[in-house]
Coordinates of C-alpha atoms (C1' of nucleotides) in Angstrom, one line a residue:
Chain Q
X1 CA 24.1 130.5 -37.5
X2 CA 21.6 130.0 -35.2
X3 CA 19.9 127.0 -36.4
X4 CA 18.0 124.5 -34.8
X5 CA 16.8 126.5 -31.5
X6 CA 13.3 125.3 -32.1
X7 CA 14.5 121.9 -31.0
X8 CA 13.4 122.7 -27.2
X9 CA 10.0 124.2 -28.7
X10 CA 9.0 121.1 -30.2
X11 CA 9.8 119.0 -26.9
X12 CA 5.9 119.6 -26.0
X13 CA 4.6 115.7 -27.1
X14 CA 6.2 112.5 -25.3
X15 CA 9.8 112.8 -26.8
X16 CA 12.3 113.5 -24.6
X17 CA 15.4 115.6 -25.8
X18 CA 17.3 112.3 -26.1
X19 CA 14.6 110.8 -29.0
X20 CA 14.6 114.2 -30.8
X21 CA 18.3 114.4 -31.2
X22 CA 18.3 110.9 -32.5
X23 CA 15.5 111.3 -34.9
X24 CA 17.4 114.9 -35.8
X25 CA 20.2 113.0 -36.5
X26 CA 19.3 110.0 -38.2
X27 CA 17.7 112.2 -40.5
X28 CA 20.8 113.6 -41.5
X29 CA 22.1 110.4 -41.9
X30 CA 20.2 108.7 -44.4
X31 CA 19.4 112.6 -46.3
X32 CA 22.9 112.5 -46.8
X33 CA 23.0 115.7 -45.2
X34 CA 25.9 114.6 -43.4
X35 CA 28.0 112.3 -45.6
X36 CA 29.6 109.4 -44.9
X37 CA 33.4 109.6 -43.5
X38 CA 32.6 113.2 -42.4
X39 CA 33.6 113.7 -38.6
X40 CA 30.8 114.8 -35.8
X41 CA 31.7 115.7 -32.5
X42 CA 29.5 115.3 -29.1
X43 CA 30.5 118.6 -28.4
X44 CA 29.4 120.8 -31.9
X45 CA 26.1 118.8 -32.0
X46 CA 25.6 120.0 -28.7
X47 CA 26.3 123.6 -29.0
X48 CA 24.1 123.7 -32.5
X49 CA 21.4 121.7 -31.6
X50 CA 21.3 124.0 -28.3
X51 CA 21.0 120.6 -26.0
X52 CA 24.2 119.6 -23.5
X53 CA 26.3 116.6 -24.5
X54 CA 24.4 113.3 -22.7
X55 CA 21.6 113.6 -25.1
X56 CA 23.6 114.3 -27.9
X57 CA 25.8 111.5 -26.7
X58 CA 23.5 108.5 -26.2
X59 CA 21.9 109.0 -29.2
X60 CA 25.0 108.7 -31.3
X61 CA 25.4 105.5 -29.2
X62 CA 21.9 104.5 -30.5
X63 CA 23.3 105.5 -34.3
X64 CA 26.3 103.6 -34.0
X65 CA 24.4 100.5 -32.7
X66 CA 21.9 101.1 -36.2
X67 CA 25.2 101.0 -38.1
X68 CA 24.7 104.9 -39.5
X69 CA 27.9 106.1 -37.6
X70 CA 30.9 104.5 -36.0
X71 CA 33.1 105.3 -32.5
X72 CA 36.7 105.3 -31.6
X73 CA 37.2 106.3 -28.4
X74 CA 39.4 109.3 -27.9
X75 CA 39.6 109.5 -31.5
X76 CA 36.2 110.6 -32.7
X77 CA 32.7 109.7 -34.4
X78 CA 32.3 109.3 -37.9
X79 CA 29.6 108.9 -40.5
X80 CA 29.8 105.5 -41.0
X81 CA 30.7 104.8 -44.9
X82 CA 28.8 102.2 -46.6
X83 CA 30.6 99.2 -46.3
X84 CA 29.9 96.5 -49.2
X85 CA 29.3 93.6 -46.2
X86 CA 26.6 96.3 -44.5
X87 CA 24.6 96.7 -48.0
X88 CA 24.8 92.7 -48.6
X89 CA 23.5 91.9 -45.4
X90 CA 21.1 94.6 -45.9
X91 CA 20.0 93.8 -48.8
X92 CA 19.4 89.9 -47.4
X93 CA 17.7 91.3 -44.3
X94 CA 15.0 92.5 -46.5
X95 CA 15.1 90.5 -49.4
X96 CA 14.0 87.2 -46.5
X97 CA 11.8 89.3 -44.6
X98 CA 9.7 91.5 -47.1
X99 CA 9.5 88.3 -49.3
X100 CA 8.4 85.8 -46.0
X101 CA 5.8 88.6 -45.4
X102 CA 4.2 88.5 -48.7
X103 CA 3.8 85.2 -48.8
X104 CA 1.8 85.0 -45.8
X105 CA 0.2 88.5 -46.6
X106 CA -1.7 86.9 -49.5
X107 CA -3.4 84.6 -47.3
X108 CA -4.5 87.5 -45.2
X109 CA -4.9 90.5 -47.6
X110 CA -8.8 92.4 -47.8
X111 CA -9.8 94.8 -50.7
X112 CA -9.4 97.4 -47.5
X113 CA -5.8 96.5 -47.5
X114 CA -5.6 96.7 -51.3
X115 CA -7.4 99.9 -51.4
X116 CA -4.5 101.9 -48.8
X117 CA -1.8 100.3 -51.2
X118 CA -3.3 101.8 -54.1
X119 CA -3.7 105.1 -52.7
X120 CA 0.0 105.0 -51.5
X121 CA 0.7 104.2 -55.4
X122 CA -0.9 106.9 -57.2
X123 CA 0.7 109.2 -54.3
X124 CA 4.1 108.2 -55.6
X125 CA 2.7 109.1 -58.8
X126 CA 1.7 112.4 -57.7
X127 CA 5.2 113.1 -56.4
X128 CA 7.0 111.3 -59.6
X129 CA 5.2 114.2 -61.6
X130 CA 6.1 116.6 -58.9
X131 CA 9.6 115.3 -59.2
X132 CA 9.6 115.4 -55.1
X133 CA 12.3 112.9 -54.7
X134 CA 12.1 113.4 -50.9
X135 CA 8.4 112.9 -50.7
X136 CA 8.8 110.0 -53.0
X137 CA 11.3 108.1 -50.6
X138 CA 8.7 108.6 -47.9
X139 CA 5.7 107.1 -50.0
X140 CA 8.5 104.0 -50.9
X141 CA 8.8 103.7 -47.1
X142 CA 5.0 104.1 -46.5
X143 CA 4.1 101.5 -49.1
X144 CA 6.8 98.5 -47.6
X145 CA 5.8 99.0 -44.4
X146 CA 1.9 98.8 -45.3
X147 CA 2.8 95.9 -47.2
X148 CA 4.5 94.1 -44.5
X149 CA 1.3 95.3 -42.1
X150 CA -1.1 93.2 -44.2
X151 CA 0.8 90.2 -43.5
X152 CA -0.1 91.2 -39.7
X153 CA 3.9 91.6 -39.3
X154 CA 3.9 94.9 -38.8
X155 CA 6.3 94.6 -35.3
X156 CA 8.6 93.5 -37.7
X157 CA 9.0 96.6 -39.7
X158 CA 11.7 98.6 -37.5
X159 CA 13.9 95.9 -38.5
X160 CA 13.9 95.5 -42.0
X161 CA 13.5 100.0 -41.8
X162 CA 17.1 99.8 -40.1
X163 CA 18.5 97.4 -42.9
X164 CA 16.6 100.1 -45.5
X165 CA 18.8 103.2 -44.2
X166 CA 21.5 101.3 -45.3
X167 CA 20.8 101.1 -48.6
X168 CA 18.3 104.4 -48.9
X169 CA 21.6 106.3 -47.9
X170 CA 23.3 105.1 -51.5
X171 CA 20.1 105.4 -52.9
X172 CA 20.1 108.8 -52.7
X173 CA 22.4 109.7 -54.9
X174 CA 20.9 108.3 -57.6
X175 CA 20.7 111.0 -60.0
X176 CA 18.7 109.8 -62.4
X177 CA 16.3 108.7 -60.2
X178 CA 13.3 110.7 -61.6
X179 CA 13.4 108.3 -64.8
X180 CA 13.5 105.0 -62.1
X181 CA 10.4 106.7 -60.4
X182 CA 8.3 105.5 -62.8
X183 CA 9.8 102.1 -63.4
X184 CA 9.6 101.6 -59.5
X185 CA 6.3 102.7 -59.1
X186 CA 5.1 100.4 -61.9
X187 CA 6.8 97.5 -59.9
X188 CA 4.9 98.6 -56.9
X189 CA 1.5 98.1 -58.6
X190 CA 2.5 95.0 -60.0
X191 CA 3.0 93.6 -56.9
X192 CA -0.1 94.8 -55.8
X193 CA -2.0 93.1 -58.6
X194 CA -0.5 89.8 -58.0
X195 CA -1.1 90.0 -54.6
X196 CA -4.5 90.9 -54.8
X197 CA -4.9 87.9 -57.7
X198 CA -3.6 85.4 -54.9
X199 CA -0.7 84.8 -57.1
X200 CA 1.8 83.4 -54.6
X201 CA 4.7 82.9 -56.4
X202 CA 4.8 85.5 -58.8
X203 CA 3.8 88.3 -56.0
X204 CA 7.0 86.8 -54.4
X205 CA 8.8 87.0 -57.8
X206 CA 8.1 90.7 -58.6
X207 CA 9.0 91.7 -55.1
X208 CA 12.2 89.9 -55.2
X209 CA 13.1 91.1 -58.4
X210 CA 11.7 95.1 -57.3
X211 CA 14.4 94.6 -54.1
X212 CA 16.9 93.3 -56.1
X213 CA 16.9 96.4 -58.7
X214 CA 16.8 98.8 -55.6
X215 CA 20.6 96.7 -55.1
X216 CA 21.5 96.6 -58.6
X217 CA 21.5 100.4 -57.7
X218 CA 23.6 100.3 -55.2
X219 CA 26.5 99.0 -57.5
X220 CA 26.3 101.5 -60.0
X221 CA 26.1 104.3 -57.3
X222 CA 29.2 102.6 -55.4
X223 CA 31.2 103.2 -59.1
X224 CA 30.1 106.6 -59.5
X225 CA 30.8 107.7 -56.0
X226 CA 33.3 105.8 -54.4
X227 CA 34.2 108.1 -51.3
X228 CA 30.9 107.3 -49.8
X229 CA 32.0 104.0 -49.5
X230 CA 34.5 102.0 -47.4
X231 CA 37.4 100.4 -48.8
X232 CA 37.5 97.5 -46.5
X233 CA 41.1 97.5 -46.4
X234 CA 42.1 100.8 -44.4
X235 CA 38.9 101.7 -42.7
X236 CA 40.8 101.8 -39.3
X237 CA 42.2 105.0 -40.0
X238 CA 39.5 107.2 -40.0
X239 CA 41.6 111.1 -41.1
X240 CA 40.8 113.7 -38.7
X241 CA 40.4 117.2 -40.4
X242 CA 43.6 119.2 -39.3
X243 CA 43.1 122.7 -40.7
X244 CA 39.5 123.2 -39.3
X245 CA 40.3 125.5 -36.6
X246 CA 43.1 127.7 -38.5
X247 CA 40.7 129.0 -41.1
X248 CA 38.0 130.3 -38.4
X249 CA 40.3 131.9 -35.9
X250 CA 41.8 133.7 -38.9
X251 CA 45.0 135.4 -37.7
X252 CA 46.6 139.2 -36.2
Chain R
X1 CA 28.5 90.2 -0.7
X2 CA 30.9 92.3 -2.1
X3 CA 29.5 91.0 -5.7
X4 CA 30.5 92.1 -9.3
X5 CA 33.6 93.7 -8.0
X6 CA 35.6 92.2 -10.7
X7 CA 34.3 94.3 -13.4
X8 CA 36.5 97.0 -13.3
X9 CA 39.2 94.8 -13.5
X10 CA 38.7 92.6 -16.8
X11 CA 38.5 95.6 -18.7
X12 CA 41.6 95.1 -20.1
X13 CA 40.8 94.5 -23.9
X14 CA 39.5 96.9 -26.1
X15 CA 35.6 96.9 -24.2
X16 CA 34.8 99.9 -22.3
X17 CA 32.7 99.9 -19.5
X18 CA 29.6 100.7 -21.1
X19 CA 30.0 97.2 -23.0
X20 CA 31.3 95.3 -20.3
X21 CA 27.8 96.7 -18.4
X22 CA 25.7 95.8 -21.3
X23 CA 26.7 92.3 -21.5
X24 CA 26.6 91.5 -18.2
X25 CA 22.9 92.8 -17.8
X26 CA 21.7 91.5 -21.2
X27 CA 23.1 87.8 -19.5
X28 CA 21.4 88.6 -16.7
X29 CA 18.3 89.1 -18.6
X30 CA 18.2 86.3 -21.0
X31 CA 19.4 84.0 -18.4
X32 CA 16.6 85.0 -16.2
X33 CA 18.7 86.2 -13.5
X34 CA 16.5 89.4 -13.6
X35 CA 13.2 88.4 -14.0
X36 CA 10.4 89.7 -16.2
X37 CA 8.6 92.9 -14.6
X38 CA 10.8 93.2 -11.6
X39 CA 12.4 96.9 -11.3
X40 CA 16.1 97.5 -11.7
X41 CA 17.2 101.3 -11.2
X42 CA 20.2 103.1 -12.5
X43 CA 21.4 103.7 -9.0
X44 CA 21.4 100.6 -7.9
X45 CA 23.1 99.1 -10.7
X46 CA 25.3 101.1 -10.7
X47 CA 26.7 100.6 -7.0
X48 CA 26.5 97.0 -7.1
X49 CA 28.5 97.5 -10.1
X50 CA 30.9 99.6 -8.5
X51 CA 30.5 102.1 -11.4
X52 CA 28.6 105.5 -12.2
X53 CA 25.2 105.5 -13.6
X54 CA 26.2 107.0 -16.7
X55 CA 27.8 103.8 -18.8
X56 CA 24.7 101.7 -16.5
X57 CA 22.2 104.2 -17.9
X58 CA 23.5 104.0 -21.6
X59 CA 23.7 100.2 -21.4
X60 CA 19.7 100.6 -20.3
X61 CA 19.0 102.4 -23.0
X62 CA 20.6 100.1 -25.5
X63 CA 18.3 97.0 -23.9
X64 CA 15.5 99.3 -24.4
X65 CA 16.1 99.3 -28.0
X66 CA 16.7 95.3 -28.1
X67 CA 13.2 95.0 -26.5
X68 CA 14.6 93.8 -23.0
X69 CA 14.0 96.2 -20.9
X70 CA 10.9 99.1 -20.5
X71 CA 12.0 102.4 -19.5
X72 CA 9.2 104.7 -17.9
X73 CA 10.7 108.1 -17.5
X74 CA 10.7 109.4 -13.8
X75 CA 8.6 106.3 -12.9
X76 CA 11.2 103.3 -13.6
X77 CA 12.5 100.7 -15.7
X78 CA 11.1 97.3 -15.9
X79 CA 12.5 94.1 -17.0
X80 CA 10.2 93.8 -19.8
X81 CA 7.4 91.2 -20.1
X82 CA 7.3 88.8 -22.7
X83 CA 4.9 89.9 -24.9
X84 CA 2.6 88.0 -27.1
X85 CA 3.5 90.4 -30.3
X86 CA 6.9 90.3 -29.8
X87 CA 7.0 86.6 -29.4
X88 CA 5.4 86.2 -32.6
X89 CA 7.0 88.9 -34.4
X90 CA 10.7 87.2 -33.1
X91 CA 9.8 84.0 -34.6
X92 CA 9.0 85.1 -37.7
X93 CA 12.2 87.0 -38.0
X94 CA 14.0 84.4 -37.3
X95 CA 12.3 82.1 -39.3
X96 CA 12.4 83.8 -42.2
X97 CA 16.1 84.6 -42.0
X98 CA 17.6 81.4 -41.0
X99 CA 15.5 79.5 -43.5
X100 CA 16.5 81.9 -46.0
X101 CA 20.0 81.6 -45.0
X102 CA 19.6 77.5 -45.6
X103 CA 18.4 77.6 -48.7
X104 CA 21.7 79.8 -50.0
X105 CA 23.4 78.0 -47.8
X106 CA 22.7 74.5 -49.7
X107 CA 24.7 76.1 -52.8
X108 CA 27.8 77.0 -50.9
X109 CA 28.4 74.3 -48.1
X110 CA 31.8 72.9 -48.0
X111 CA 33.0 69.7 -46.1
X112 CA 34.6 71.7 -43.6
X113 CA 31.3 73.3 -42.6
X114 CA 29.9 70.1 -42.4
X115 CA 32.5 69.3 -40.2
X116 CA 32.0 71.9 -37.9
X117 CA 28.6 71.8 -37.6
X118 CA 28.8 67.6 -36.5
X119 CA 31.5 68.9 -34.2
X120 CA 29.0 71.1 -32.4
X121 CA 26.5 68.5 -32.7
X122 CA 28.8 66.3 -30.4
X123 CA 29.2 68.8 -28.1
X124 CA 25.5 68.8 -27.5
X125 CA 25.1 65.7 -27.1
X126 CA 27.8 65.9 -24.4
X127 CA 26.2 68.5 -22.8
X128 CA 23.0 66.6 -22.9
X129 CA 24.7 63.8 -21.3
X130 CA 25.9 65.6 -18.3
X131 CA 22.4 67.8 -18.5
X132 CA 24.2 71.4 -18.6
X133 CA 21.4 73.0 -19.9
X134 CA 23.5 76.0 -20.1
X135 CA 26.1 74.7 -22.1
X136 CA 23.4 73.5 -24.1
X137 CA 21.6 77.0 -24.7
X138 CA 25.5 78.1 -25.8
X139 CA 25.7 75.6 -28.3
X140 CA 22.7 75.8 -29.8
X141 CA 23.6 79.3 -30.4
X142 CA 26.8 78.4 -31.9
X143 CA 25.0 75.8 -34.1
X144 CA 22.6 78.4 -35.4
X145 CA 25.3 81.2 -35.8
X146 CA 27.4 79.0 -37.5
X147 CA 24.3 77.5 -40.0
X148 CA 23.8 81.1 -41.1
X149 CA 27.8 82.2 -41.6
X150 CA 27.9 78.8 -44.3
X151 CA 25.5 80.9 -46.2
X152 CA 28.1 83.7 -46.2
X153 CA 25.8 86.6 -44.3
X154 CA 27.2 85.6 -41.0
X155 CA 26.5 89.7 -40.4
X156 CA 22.6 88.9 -40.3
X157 CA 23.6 87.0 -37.3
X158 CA 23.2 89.8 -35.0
X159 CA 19.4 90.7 -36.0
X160 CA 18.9 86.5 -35.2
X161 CA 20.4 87.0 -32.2
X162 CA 18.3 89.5 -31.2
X163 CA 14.9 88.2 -31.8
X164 CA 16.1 84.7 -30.2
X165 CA 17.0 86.5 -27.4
X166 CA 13.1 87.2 -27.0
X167 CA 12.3 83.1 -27.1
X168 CA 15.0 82.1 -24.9
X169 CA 14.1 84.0 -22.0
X170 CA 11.0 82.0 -22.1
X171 CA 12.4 78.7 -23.3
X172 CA 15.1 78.5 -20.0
X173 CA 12.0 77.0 -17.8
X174 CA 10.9 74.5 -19.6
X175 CA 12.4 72.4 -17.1
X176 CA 11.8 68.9 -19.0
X177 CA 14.0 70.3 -21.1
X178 CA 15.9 67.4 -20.6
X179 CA 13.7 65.2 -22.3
X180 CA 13.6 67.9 -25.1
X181 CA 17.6 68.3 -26.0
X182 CA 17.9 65.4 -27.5
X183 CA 14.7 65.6 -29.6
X184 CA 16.2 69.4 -30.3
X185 CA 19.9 67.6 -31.0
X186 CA 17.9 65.2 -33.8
X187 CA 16.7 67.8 -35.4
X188 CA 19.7 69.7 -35.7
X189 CA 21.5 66.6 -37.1
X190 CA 18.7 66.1 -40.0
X191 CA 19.2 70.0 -40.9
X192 CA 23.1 69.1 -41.4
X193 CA 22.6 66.2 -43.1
X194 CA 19.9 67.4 -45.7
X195 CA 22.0 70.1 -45.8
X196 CA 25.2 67.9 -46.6
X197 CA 22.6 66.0 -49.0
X198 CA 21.7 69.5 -50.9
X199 CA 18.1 68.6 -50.7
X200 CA 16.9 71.9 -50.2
X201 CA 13.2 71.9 -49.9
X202 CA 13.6 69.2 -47.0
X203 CA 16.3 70.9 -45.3
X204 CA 13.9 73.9 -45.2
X205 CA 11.3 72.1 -44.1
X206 CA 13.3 70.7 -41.0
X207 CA 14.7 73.7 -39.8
X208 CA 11.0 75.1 -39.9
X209 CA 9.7 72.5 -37.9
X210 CA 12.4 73.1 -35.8
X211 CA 12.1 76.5 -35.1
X212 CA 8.2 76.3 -34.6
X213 CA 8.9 73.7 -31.9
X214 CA 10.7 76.4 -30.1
X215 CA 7.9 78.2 -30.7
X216 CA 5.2 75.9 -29.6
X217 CA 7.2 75.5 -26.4
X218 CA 6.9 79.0 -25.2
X219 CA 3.5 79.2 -26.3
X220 CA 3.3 76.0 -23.4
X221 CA 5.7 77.5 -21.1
X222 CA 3.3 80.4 -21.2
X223 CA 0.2 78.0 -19.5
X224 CA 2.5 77.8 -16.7
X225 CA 4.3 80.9 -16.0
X226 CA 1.7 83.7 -16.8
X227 CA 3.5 86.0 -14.7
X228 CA 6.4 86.5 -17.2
X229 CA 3.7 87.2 -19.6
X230 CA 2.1 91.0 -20.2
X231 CA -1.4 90.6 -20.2
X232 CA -1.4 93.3 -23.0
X233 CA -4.4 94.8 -21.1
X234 CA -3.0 96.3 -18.5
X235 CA 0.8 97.2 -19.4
X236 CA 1.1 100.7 -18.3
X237 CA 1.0 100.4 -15.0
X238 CA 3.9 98.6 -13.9
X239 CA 4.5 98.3 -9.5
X240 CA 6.9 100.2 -7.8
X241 CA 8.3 97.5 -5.4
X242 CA 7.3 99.6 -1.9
X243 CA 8.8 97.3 0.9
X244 CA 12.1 97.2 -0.5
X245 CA 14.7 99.7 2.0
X246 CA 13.2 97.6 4.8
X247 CA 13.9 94.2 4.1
X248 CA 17.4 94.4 2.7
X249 CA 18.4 97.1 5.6
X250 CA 17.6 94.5 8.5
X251 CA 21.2 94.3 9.2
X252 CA 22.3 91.7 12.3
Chain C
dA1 C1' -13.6 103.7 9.0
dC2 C1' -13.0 106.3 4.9
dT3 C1' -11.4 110.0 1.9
dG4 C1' -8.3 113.5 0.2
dA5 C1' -4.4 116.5 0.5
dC6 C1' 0.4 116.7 1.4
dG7 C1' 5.3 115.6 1.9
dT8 C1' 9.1 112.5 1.4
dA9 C1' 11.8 109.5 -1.1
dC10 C1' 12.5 107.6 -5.1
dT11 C1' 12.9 107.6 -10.3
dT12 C1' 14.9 109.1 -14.9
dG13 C1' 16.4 113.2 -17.7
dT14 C1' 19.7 116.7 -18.4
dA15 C1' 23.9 119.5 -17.6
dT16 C1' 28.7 119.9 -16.5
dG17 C1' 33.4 118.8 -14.8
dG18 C1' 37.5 116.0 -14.9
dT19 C1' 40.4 112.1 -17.0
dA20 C1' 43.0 109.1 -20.2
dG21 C1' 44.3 108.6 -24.7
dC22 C1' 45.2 109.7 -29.6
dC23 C1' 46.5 112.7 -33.5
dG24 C1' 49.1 116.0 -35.8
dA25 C1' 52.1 119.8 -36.0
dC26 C1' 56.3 121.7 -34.4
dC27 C1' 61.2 121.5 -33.5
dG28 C1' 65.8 119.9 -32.6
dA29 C1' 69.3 116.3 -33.7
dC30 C1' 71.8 113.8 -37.1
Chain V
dG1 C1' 66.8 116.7 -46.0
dT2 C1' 65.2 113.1 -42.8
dC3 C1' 64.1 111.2 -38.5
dG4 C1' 62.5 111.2 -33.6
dG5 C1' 60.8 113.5 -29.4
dT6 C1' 57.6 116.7 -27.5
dC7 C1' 53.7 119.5 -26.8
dG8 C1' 49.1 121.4 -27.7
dG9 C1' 44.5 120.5 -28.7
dC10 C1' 41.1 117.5 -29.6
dT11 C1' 38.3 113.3 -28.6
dA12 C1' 35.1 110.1 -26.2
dC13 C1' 34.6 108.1 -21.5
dC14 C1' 33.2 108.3 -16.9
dA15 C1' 31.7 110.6 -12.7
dT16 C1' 29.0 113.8 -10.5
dA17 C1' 25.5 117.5 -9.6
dC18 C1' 21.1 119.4 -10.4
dA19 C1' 16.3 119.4 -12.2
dA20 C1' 11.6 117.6 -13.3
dG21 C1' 8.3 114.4 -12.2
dT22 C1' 5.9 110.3 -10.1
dA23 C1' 4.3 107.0 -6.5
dC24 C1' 3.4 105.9 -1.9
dG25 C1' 3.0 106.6 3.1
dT26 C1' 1.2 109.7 6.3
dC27 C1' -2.1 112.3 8.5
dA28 C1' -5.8 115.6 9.0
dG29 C1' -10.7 116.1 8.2
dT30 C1' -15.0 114.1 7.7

DNA sequence: ACTGACGTACTTGTATGGTAGCCGACCGAC
DNA sequence: GTCGGTCGGCTACCATACAAGTACGTCAGT
């Protein structure tokens, strides 16, 4: 009950009521705090974020343009499931661009540069030993982007971020993710050391590889929890939950 | 006048307004039909549309997000400037994706793609011929779409798309482009046929040179229309167009 | 002539009302 | 028991009304 009323509070800085929603939202999204196939409605967002239904509205028109949910008209929005064709192209997305990146970034990297990617490692470490999956995530996201900011590519992060959701919102779920911290981590700071050694094509190599784990993942997730994903044969019938209403109202 | 009335009208498919809107603007747009820095308002849009300025105002808001457009809240919204960043940060997108594309590509072409590809290759040339430069911006979107779906992630297309977008805005006045089509055409034509040929470093290397003459070309194109340029010093201040009531009310 | 305050007309942002269309449950016919 | 029609409630879509804020033209004061 009553829960996000400091939404309006917050609405001090720049962001209009429109960007917090979304950023509210896409939050959810990829925390898996609403899961895929689950049904939102322009009108509940609305009465619990304590907005009316255009902001609410335009930015689930943003989300479903990111791929996080999808619209049929007078039926209803939906979490999006992951769809095996959305994680492939994903996973290409950031395969081509985080590798393209490197290779130029070791042209371009300074011990400076070197020195903010080691701090964003032993961070991770920090949080590994915490076991803050949440923060760890973060620091995951922190160290890509700095990565791709070396190669003075940085306007080119929001893209390969918006391929990441895709993938981060599987990622989640893997459990034992405390015991991949570490191997992660450890793939972080070897591409750190063969970037900072000049080491072209094995910087490229150990990326590759790191990215291609992060996948691997996927798979094994999409076995263990297969609701999350779509089936690609009957995704045009999204369910809507009948008996929603009958169990509040309760009866006299 | 009476303009865009038709609008309404072809909505008969599956597309809703908002999508018929956002189409037409984003041709508008790339096609140069709006040009960069002049002012379009929801209102206005909306009546020459003959619709309401809420599916006008979410199509906005959806350019915004593609880069097209600039939205100043309670000041206006700008057909955006090209920008030097996102020029640059475009062309590395879509260099890195299509040439990554290629080099999967080399493993999985079939004669059939071949086929198609020659077949748009002719269609160029005819369009060369008869110097329908924007047939010729069509088909060289097909060409590229179609290069990337041979490497099976056709569904990266869209994130191409988006960044070319960017270029061709710029790349519709080179006006010798006559001269350049069939140069562009040539290239195209060695990319197939290395790509037939399954010599994959070459084919790479011919689709990169081919992209970065696009890319020299707006950096030319730039000497001569500065005005579509933001001078990255003094973007925040974009002209409200004062005179405007007065010249379009002089009636007869 | 120049400067500064003020008012008007415009802008986007937000809220709300009404419409077409789809789903699912209910109910009568066979 | 099974099938087909009907009706209620929900949805997103579009239109419209109101609010908050900015820029520019005007005009008084210097």
């Amino acid at each position: 009950m009553a829960p996000a009323e400091g939404l309006h509070a917050a609405r001090s800085r720049g962001r209009n009521t429109r960007q917090l929603v979304h950023e509210v939202l896409r939050s959810r999204i990829v925390g898996l705090e609403l899961a895929p196939g689950s049904a939102v409605s322009e009108n509940d967002l609305a009465a619990e974020l304590g907005v009316s239904r255009t902001p609410v509205r335009e930015s689930l028109i943003l989300l479903a343009d990111e791929g996080l949910v999808d619209i049929y008209p007078q039926m209803g929005t939906f979490i999006s499931r992951i769809r095996e064709r959305d994680v492939a192209s994903a996973q290409f997305i950031r395969e081509a661009l985080e590798c393209a990146a490197l290779r130029e970034a070791v042209e371009k990297v300074t011990a400076r540069d070197v020195a903010e990617l080691r701090a964003l490692l032993t961070a991770q470490e920090e949080a590994d030993r915490h076991s803050d999956m949440q923060g760890f995530f973060q620091l995951d996201e922190d160290f890509h982007a700095r990565l791709m900011a070396v190669s003075g590519h940085a306007s080119a992060w929001p893209v390969v971020s918006q391929a990441k959701a895709q993938l981060d919102r599987a990622r989640r779920l893997s459990l034992p993710m405390t015991q991949q911290m570490s191997l992660l981590i450890g793939q972080h700071r070897e591409v750190v050391d063969l970037l900072e050694e000049g080491d072209l094509d094995r910087a490229d190599g150990a990326l590759r590889s790191h990215l291609r784990l992060v996948f691997s993942d996927v798979e094994k997730i999409r076995a263990k929890h297969p609701e999350l994903f779509s089936d690609e044969d009957a995704p045009l019938r999204p369910r809507r939950d009948s008996a929603r209403r009958t169990a509040s109202r309760g009866d006299g």
